[in-house]
Coordinates of C-alpha atoms and ligand atoms in Angstrom, one line a residue:
X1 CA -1.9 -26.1 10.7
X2 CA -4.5 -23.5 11.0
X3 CA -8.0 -24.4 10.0
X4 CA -8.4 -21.5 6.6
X5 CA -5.8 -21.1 4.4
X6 CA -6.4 -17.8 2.6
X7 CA -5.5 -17.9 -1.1
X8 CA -4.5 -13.6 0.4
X9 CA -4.0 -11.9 3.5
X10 CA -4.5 -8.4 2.8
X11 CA -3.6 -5.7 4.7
X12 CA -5.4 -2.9 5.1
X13 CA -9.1 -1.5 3.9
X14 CA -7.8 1.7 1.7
X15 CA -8.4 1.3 -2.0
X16 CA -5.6 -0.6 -2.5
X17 CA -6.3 -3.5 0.0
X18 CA -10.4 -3.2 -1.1
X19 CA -9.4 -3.0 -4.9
X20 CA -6.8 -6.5 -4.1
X21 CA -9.8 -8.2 -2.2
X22 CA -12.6 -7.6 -4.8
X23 CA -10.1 -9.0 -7.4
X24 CA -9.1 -11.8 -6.0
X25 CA -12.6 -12.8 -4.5
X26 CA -14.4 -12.2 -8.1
X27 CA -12.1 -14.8 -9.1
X28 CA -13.5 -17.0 -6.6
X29 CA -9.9 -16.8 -4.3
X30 CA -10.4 -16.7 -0.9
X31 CA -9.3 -13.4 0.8
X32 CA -9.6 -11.9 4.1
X33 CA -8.6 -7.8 4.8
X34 CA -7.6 -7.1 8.0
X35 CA -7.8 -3.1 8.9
X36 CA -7.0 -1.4 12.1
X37 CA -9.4 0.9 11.9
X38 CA -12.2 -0.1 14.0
X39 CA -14.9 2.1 12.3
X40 CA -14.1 3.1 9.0
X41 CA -12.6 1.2 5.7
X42 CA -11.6 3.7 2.9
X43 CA -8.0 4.4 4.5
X44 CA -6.9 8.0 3.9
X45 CA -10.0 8.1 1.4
X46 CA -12.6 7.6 4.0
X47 CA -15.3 10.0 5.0
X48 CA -15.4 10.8 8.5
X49 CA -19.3 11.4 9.6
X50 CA -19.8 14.3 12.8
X51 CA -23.3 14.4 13.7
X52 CA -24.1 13.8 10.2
X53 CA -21.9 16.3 8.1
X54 CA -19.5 14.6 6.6
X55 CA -15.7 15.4 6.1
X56 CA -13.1 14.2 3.5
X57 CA -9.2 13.5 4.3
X58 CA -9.1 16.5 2.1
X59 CA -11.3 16.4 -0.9
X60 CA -10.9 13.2 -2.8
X61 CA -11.6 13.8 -6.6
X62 CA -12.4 10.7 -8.5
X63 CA -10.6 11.3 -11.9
X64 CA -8.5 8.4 -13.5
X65 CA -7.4 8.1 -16.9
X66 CA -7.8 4.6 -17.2
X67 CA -10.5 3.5 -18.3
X68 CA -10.6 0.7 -16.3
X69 CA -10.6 2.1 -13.1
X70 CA -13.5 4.6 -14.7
X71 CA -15.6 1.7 -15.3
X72 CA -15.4 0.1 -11.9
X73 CA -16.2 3.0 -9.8
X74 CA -19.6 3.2 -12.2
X75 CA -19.6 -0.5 -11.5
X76 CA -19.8 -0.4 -8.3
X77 CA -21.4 3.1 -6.6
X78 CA -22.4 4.4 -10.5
X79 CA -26.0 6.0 -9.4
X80 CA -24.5 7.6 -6.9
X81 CA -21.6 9.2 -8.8
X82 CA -21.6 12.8 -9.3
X83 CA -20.6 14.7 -12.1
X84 CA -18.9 18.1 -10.1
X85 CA -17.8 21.0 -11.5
X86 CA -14.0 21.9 -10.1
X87 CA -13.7 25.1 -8.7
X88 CA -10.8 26.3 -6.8
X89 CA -8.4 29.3 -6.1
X90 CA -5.7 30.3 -4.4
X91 CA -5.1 32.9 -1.6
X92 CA -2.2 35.2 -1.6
X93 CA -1.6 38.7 0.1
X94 CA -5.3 39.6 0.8
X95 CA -6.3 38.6 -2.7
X96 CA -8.5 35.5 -4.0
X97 CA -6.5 34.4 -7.5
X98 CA -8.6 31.8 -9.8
X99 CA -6.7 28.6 -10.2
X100 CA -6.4 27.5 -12.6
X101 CA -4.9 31.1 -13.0
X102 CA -6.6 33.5 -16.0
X103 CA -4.0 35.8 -17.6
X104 CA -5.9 39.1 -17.2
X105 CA -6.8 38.5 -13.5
X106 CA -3.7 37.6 -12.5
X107 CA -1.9 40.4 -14.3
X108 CA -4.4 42.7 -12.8
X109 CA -4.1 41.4 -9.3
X110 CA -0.3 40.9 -8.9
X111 CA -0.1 44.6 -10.6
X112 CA 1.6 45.4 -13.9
X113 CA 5.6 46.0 -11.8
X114 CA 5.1 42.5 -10.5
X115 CA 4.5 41.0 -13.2
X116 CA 7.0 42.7 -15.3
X117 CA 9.5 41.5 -12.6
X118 CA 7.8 37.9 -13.1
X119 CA 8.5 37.7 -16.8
X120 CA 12.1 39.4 -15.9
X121 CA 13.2 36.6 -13.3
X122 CA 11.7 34.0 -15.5
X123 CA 13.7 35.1 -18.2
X124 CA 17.0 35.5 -16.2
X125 CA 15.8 31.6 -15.0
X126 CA 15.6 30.3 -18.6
X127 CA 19.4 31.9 -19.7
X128 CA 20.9 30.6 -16.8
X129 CA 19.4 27.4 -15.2
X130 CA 20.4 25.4 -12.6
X131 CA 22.1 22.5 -14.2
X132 CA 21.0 19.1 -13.9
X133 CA 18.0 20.4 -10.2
X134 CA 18.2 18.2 -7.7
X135 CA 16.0 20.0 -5.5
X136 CA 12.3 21.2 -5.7
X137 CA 13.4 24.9 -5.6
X138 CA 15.9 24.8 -8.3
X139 CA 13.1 22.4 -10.5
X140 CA 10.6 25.1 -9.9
X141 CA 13.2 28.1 -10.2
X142 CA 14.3 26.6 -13.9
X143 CA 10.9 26.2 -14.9
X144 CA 9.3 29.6 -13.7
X145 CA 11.9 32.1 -12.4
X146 CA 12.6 32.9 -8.9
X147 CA 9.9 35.3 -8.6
X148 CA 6.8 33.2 -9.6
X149 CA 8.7 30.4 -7.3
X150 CA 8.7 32.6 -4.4
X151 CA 4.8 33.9 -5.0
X152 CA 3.1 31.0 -6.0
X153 CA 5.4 27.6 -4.8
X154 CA 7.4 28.6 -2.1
X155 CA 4.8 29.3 0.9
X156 CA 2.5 26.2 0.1
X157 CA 5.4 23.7 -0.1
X158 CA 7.2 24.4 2.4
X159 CA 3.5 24.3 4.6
X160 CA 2.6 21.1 2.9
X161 CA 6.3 19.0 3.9
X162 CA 7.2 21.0 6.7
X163 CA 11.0 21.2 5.1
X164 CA 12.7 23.8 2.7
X165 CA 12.4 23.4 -1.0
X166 CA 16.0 23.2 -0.8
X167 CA 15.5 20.0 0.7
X168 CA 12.3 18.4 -1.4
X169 CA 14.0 16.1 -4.8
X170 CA 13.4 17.8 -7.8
X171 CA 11.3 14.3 -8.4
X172 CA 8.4 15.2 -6.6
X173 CA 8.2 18.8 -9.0
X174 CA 8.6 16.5 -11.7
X175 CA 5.8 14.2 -10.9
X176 CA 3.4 16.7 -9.9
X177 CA 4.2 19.8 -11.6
X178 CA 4.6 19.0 -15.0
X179 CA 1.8 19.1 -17.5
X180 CA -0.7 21.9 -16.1
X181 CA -0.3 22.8 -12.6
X182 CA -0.1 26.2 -11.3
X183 CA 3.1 27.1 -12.7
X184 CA 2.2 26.4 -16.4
X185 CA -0.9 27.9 -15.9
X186 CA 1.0 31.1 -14.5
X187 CA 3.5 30.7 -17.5
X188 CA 0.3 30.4 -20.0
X189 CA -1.4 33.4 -18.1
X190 CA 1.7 35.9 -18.0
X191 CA 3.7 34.7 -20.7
X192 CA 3.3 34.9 -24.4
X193 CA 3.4 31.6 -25.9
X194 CA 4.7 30.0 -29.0
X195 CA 1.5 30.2 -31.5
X196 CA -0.1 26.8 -31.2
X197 CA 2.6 24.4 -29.7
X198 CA 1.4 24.4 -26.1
X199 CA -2.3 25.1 -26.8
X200 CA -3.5 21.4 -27.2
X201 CA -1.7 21.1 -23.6
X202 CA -3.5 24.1 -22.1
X203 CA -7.2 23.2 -23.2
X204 CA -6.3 19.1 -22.3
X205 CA -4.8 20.2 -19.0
X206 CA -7.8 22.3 -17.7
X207 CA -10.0 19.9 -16.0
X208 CA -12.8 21.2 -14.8
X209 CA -15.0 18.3 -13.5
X210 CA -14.7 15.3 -11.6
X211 CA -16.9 12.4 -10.0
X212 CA -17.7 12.2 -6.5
X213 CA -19.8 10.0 -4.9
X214 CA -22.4 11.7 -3.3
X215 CA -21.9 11.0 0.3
X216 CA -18.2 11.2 0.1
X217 CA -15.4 9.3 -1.0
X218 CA -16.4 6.9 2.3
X219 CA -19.0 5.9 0.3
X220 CA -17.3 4.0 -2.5
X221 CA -15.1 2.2 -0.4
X222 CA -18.1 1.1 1.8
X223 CA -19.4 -0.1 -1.2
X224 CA -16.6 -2.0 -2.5
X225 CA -16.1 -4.0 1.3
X226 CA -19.9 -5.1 0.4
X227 CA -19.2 -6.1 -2.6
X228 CA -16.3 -8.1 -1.5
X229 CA -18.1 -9.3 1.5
X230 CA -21.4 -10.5 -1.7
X231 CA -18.3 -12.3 -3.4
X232 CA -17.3 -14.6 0.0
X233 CA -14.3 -12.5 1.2
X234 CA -14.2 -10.8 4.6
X235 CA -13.5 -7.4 5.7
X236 CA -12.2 -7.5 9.3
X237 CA -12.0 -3.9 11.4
X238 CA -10.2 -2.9 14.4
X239 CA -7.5 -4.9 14.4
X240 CA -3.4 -4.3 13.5
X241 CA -1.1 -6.2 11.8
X242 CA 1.5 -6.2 14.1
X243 CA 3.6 -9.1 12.9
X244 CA 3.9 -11.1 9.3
X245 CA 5.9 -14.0 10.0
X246 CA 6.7 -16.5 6.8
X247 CA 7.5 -20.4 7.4
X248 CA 9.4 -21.5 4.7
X249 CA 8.7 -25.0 5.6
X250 CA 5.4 -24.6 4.3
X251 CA 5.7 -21.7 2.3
X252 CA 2.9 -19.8 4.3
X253 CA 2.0 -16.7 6.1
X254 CA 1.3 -15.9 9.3
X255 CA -0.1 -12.4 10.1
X256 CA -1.0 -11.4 13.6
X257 CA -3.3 -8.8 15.0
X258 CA -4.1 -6.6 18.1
X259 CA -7.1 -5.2 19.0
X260 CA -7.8 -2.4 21.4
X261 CA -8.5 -4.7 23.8
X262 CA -5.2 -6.4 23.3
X263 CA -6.6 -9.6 21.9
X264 CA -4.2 -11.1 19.4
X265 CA -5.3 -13.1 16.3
X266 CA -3.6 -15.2 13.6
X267 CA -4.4 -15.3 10.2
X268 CA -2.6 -17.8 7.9
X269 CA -2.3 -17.5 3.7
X270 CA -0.4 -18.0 0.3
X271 CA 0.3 -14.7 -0.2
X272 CA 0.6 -11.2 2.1
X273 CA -0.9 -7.7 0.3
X274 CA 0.0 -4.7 2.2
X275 CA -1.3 -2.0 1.7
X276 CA 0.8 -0.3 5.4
X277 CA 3.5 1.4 5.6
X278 CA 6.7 -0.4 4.2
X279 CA 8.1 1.2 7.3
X280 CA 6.2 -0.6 9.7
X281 CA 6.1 -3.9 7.6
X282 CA 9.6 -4.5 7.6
X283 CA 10.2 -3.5 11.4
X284 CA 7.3 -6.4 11.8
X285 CA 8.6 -9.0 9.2
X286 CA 10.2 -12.7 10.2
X287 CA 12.1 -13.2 8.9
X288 CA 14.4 -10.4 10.1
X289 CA 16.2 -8.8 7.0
X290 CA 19.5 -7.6 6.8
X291 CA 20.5 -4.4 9.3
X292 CA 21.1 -2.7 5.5
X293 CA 17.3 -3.4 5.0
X294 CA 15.9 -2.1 8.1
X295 CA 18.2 0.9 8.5
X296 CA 16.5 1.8 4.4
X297 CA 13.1 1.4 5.8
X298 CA 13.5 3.3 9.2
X299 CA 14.5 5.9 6.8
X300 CA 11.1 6.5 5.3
X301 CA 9.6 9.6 6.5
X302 CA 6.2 10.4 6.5
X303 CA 4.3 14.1 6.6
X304 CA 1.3 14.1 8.2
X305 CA -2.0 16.3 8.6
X306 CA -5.1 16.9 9.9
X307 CA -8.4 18.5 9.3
X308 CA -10.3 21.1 11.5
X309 CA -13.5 20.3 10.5
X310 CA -16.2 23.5 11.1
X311 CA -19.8 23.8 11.0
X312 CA -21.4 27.4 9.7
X313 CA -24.5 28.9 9.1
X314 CA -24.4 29.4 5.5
X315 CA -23.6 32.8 4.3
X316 CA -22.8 31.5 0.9
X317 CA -19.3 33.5 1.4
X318 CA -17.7 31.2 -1.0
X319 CA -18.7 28.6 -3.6
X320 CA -15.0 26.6 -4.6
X321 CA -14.5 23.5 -3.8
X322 CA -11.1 23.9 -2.2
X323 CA -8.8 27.4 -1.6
X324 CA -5.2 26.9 -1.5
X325 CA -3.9 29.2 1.1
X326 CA -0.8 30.5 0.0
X327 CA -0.1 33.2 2.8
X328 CA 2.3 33.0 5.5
X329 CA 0.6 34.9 7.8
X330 CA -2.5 31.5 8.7
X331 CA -1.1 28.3 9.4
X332 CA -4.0 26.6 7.3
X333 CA -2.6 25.3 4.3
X334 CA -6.3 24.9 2.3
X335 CA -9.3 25.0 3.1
X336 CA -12.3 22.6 1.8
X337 CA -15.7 23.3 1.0
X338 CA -17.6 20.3 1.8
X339 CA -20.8 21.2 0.5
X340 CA -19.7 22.6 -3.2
X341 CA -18.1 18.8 -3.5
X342 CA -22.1 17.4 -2.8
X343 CA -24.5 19.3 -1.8
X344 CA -25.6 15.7 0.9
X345 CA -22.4 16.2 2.7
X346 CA -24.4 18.2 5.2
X347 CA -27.7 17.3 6.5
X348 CA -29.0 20.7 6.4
X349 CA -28.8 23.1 4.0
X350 CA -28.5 25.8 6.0
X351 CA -25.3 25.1 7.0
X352 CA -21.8 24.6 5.4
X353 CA -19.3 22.6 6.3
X354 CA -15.4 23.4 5.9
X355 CA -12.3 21.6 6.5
X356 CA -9.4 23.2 7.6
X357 CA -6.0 21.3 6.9
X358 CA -3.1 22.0 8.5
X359 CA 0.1 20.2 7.1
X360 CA 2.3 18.5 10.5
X361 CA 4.2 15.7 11.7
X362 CA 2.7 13.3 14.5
X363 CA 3.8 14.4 17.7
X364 CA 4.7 18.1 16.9
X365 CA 3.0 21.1 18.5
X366 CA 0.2 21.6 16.1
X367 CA -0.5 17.6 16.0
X368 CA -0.4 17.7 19.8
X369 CA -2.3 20.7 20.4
X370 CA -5.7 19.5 21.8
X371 CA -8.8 19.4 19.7
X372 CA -10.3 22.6 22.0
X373 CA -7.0 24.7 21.1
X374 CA -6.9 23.5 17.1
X375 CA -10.6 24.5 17.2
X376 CA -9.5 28.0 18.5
X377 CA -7.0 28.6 15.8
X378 CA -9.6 27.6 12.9
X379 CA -12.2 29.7 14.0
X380 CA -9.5 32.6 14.2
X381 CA -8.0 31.7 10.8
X382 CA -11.4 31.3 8.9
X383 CA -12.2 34.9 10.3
X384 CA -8.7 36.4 8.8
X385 CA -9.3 34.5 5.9
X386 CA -13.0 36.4 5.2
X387 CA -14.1 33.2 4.5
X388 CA -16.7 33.0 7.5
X389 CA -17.7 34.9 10.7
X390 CA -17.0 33.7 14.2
X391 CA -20.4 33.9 15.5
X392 CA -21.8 31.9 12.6
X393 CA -19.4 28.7 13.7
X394 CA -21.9 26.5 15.2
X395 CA -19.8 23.5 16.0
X396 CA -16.5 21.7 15.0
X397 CA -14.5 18.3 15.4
X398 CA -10.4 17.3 15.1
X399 CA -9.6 14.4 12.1
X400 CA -6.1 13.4 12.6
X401 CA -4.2 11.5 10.0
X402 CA -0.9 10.2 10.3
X403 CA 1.5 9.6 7.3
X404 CA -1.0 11.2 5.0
X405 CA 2.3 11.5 2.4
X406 CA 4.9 9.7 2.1
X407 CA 7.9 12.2 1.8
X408 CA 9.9 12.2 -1.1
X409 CA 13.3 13.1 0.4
X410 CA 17.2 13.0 -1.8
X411 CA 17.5 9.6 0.2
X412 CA 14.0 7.6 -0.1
X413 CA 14.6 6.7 -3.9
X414 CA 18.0 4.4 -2.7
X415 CA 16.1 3.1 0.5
X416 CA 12.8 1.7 -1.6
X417 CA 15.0 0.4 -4.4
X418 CA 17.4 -1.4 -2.0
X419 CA 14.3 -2.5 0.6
X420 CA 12.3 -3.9 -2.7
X421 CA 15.3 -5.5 -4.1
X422 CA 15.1 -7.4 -1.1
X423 CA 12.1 -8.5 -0.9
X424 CA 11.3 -9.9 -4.6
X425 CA 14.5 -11.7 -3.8
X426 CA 13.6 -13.1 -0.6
X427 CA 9.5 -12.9 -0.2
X428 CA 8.2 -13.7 -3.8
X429 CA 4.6 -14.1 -2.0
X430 CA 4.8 -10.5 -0.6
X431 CA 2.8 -7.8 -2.7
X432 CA 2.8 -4.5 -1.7
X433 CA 0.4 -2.2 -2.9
X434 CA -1.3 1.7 -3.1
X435 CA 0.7 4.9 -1.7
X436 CA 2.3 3.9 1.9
X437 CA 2.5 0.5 0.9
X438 CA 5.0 1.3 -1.4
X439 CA 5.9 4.8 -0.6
X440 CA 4.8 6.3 -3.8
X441 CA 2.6 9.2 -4.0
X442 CA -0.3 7.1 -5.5
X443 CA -3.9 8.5 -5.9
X444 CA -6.8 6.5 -5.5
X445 CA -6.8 5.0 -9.4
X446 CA -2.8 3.8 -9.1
X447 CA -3.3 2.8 -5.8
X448 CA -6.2 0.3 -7.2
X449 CA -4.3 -0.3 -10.0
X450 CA -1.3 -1.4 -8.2
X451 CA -3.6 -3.4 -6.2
X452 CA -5.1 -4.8 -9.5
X453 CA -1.8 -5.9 -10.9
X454 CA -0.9 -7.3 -7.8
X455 CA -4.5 -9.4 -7.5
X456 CA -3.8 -10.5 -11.1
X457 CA 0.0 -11.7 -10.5
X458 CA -1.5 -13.9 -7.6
X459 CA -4.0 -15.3 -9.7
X460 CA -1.2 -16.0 -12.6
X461 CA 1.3 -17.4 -10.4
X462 CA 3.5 -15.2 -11.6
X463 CA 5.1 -11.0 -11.5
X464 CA 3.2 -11.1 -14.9
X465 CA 2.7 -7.1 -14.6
X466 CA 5.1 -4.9 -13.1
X467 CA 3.5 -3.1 -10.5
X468 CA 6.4 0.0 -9.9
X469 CA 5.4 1.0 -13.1
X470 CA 2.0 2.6 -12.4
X471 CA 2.3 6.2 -11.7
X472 CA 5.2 7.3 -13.9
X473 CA 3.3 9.4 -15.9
X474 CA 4.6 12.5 -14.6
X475 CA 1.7 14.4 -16.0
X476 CA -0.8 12.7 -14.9
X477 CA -2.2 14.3 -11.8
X478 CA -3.1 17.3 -13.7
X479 CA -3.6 16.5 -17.4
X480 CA -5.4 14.2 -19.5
X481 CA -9.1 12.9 -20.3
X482 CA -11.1 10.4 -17.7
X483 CA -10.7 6.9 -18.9
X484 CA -7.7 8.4 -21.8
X485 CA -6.3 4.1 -21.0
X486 CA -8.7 1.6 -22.3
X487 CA -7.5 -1.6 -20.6
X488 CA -5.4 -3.3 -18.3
X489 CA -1.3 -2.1 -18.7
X490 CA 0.8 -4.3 -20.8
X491 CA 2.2 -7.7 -19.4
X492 CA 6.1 -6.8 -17.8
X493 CA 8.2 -8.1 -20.9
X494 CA 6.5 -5.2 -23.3
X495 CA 7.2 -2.6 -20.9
X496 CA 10.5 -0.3 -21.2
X497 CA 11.6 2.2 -19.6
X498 CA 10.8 4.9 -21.5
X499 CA 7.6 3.8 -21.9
X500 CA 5.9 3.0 -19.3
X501 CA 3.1 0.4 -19.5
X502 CA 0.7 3.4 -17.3
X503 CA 1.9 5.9 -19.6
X504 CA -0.8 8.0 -21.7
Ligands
FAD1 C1 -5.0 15.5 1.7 C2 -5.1 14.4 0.6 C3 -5.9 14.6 -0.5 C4 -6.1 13.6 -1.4 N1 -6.9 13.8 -2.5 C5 -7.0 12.8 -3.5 C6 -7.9 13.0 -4.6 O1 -8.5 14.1 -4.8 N2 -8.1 12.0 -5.5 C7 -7.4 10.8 -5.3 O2 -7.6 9.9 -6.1 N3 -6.6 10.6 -4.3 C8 -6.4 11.6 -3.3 N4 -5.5 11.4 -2.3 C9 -4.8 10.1 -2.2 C10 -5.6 9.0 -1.6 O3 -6.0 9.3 -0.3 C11 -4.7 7.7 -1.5 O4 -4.2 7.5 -2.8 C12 -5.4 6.4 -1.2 O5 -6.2 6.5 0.0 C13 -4.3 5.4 -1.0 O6 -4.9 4.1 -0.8 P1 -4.2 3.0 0.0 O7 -5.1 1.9 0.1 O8 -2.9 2.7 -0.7 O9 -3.7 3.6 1.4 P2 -4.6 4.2 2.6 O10 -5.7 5.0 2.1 O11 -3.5 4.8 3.5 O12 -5.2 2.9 3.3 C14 -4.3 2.0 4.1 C15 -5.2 1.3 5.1 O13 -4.3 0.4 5.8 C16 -4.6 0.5 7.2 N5 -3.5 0.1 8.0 C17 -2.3 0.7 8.1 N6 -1.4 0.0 8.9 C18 -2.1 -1.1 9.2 C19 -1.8 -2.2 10.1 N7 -0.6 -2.3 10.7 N8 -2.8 -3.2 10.3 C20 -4.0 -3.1 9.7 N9 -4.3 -2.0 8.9 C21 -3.4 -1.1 8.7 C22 -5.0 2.0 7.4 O14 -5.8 2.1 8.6 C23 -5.7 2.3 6.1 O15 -7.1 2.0 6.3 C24 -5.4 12.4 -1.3 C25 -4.6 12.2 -0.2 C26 -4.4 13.2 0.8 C27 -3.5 13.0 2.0

């Protein structure tokens, strides 16, 4: 027998396996969180630091409405929370559209024929739908018209998964899209409403502030490995799980990691957290489960991304927080405005600092390009943009982030139900947890909320809560009041399915 028996072995320092490890060590259980990562805990919410300015994984808002989750990110970094004003727009044909859109600019910039044709295309959309969508294009085509689709949906999507709408499931439009997002605000901005019926929606929908910590989203998650560490867990970096092996002699785990060195250790416990990608997990998992089982979870795709971070004198050429960069004719799919999110996310206010994304997958030609050649095509881009001159670029660096999204494809629905079926019924001591984890397109709050639950069934001896039902609310990403949730989600028995427990 191995000398510590971890009450949890969690995997991964994100904010799901950070949010796990606080909750189980405040109640006194012993945890340990392994991370591959040798630097950096925070997972895809990390802040990367290059010669002191520092750079998101895109810009991570901190906006939750639970309550909860509110009140423990003031718990733990609350003087160092900022209160931000949103600011963003979108970039389309040469023009600079606010987004949230506003009706007269948007009428004024699209120009009166397009947006007769707009309201023409959307009317034609709303006599004949697309029964029953399946697919993010006929979602989005329904709900707005062909026209607006093509305009303002189209470009972006298909830069952000790579893939035609034809082939994104209408789910992922439903989960992010309805509520306010640019379609509705489009529809609100060009289309005459119903009197009153939508405008509660409107005016709850526009957010137009959000926390941030003031060094960056790295900063919180720093914090909360502290605090863990204070409350007699440990947060161990730089090495991967590469195998999770359970003994059902003893009804134990045992997790085994790799350094860059190649040095393997073993880690035993009660119960596994992961917070990696199922993908990965199962391929690693003794174990072995059925060939059904491994065939769902080799299935799992993954869209990945990286950020061209640049360094400019400050011309003040733009003041939004993010642009989303709707043209065809750049590869960038946003770009990020480091210093509008906190003004100490550069060390020198005379410079800015931007962050180029480009949407890829690991191992295609933009991923693989080297960072001298991804620098190139920034510098060019940020020019054609008008968003900064050449000669004021002072220096840049390459952040690369695999499986930044989990891709919700007509197939991944099956492949997690029949992958998680499996595991409740065969590994009641495995939890998994936050966005990869369980292939869910979890923000920070539901990733920590999942991770919550999870800490909270350990500590109950029980699937009290029912985890899969965080993030149903398909309006939430958009919509809603910080902290609209007062408490913890109902126990499992209370939930149903048209109600779900995260619901607000
Ligand atoms: C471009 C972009 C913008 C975003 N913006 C926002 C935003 O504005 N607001 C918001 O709330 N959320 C935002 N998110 C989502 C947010 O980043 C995630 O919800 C959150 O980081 C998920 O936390 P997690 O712990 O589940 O996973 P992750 O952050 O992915 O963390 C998982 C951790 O596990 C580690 N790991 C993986 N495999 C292994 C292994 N085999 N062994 C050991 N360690 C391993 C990884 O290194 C990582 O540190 C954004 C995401 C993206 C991609």
């Amino acid at each position: 027998m191995p000398r510590d028996v971890f009450q949890a072995v969690i995997i991964g320092a994100g904010p799901a396996g950070l949010t796990a490890a606080y909750e189980l060590s405040r109640h006194a259980a012993p945890v340990i969180v392994l991370e591959a990562d040798p630097q950096y805990v925070g997972g895809i919410s990390r802040t990367v630091n290059y010669k002191d300015f520092r750079f998101d994984i895109g810009g991570h808002r901190f906006f939750s409405k639970s309550r909860e989750v509110e009140d423990l990110w003031t718990a733990i970094c609350g003087p160092d929370m900022l209160e931000r004003p949103r600011s963003s727009r979108i970039y389309y044909r040469g023009q600079f559209f606010t987004y949230p859109l506003r009706a007269f600019e948007a009428l004024s910039k699209l120009g009166l024929i397009e947006s007769a044709r707009c309201m023409l295309s959307f009317a034609k959309a709303r006599l004949n739908p697309t029964p029953n969508p399946q697919t993010f294009e006929d979602w989005v085509v329904n709900q707005f018209g062909e026209r607006l689709f093509r305009i303002f949906f189209k470009t972006y999507t298909e830069k952000v998964w790579g893939m035609s709408c034809q082939e994104i499931s209408a789910d992922w439009a439903a989960q992010r899209i309805k509520g306010l997002s640019l379609g509705s605000a489009l529809k609100h901005a060009l289309l005459p409403q119903s009197k009153s019926k939508d405008r509660k929606t409107v005016v709850k929908t526009l957010i137009d502030t959000f926390r941030y910590p003031r060094l960056g989203p790295g900063m919180m998650w720093e914090a909360f490995a502290h605090r863990v560490d204070l409350q007699g867990g440990e947060v161990r970096l730089g090495g991967r799980v590469e195998s999770c092996r359970f003994d059902r002699a003893s009804n134990l785990w045992f997790v085994t990691t790799r350094d860059a060195t190649g040095k393997t250790e073993e880690f035993c416990g009660r119960h596994v957290v992961s917070s990696m990608p199922i993908r990965e997990l199962i391929a690693n998992l003794e174990p072995r489960l059925s060939e059904e089982v491994v065939r769902a979870a080799q299935s799992l795709r993954y869209r990945d991304f990286l950020t061209v971070g640049l360094i400019v004198r400050d011309r003040d050429r733009f003041r939004d927080n993010w642009i989303y960069i709707h043209d065809p004719s750049v590869k960038v799919g946003r770009v990020q405005n480091y210093k509008s999110w906190s003004p100490e996310m550069v060390p020198d206010p005379a410079y800015a600092s931007y962050g180029l994304e480009y949407f890829c997958f690991e191992g295609d030609g933009l991923w693989n390009t080297p960072d001298s050649g991804l620098l190139a095509l920034a510098r060019q881009e940020i020019q054609q943009l008008g968003l900064a001159d050449q000669a004021d670029i002072v220096d840049g660096c390459v952040i690369r982030q695999p499986k930044a999204y989990p891709v919700y494809d007509d197939t991944y629905q099956q492949n997690v139900a029949v992958i998680r079926a499996a595991l409740e019924r065969n590994f009641p001591t495995l939890h998994l947890v936050g966005r990869n984890g369980m292939h869910k397109y979890n923000n920070q709050d539901h990733a920590m909320m999942t991770a919550m639950l999870s800490a909270r069934n350990i500590l109950a001896g029980t699937r009290k809560y029912d985890v899969w039902a965080v993030n149903q609310d398909a309006e939430y990403h958009e919509s809603g009041s910080a902290g609209d949730i007062p408490a913890a989600p109902q126990e499992k028995s209370t939930i149903t399915p048209t109600a779900p427990a995260w619901s607000g």
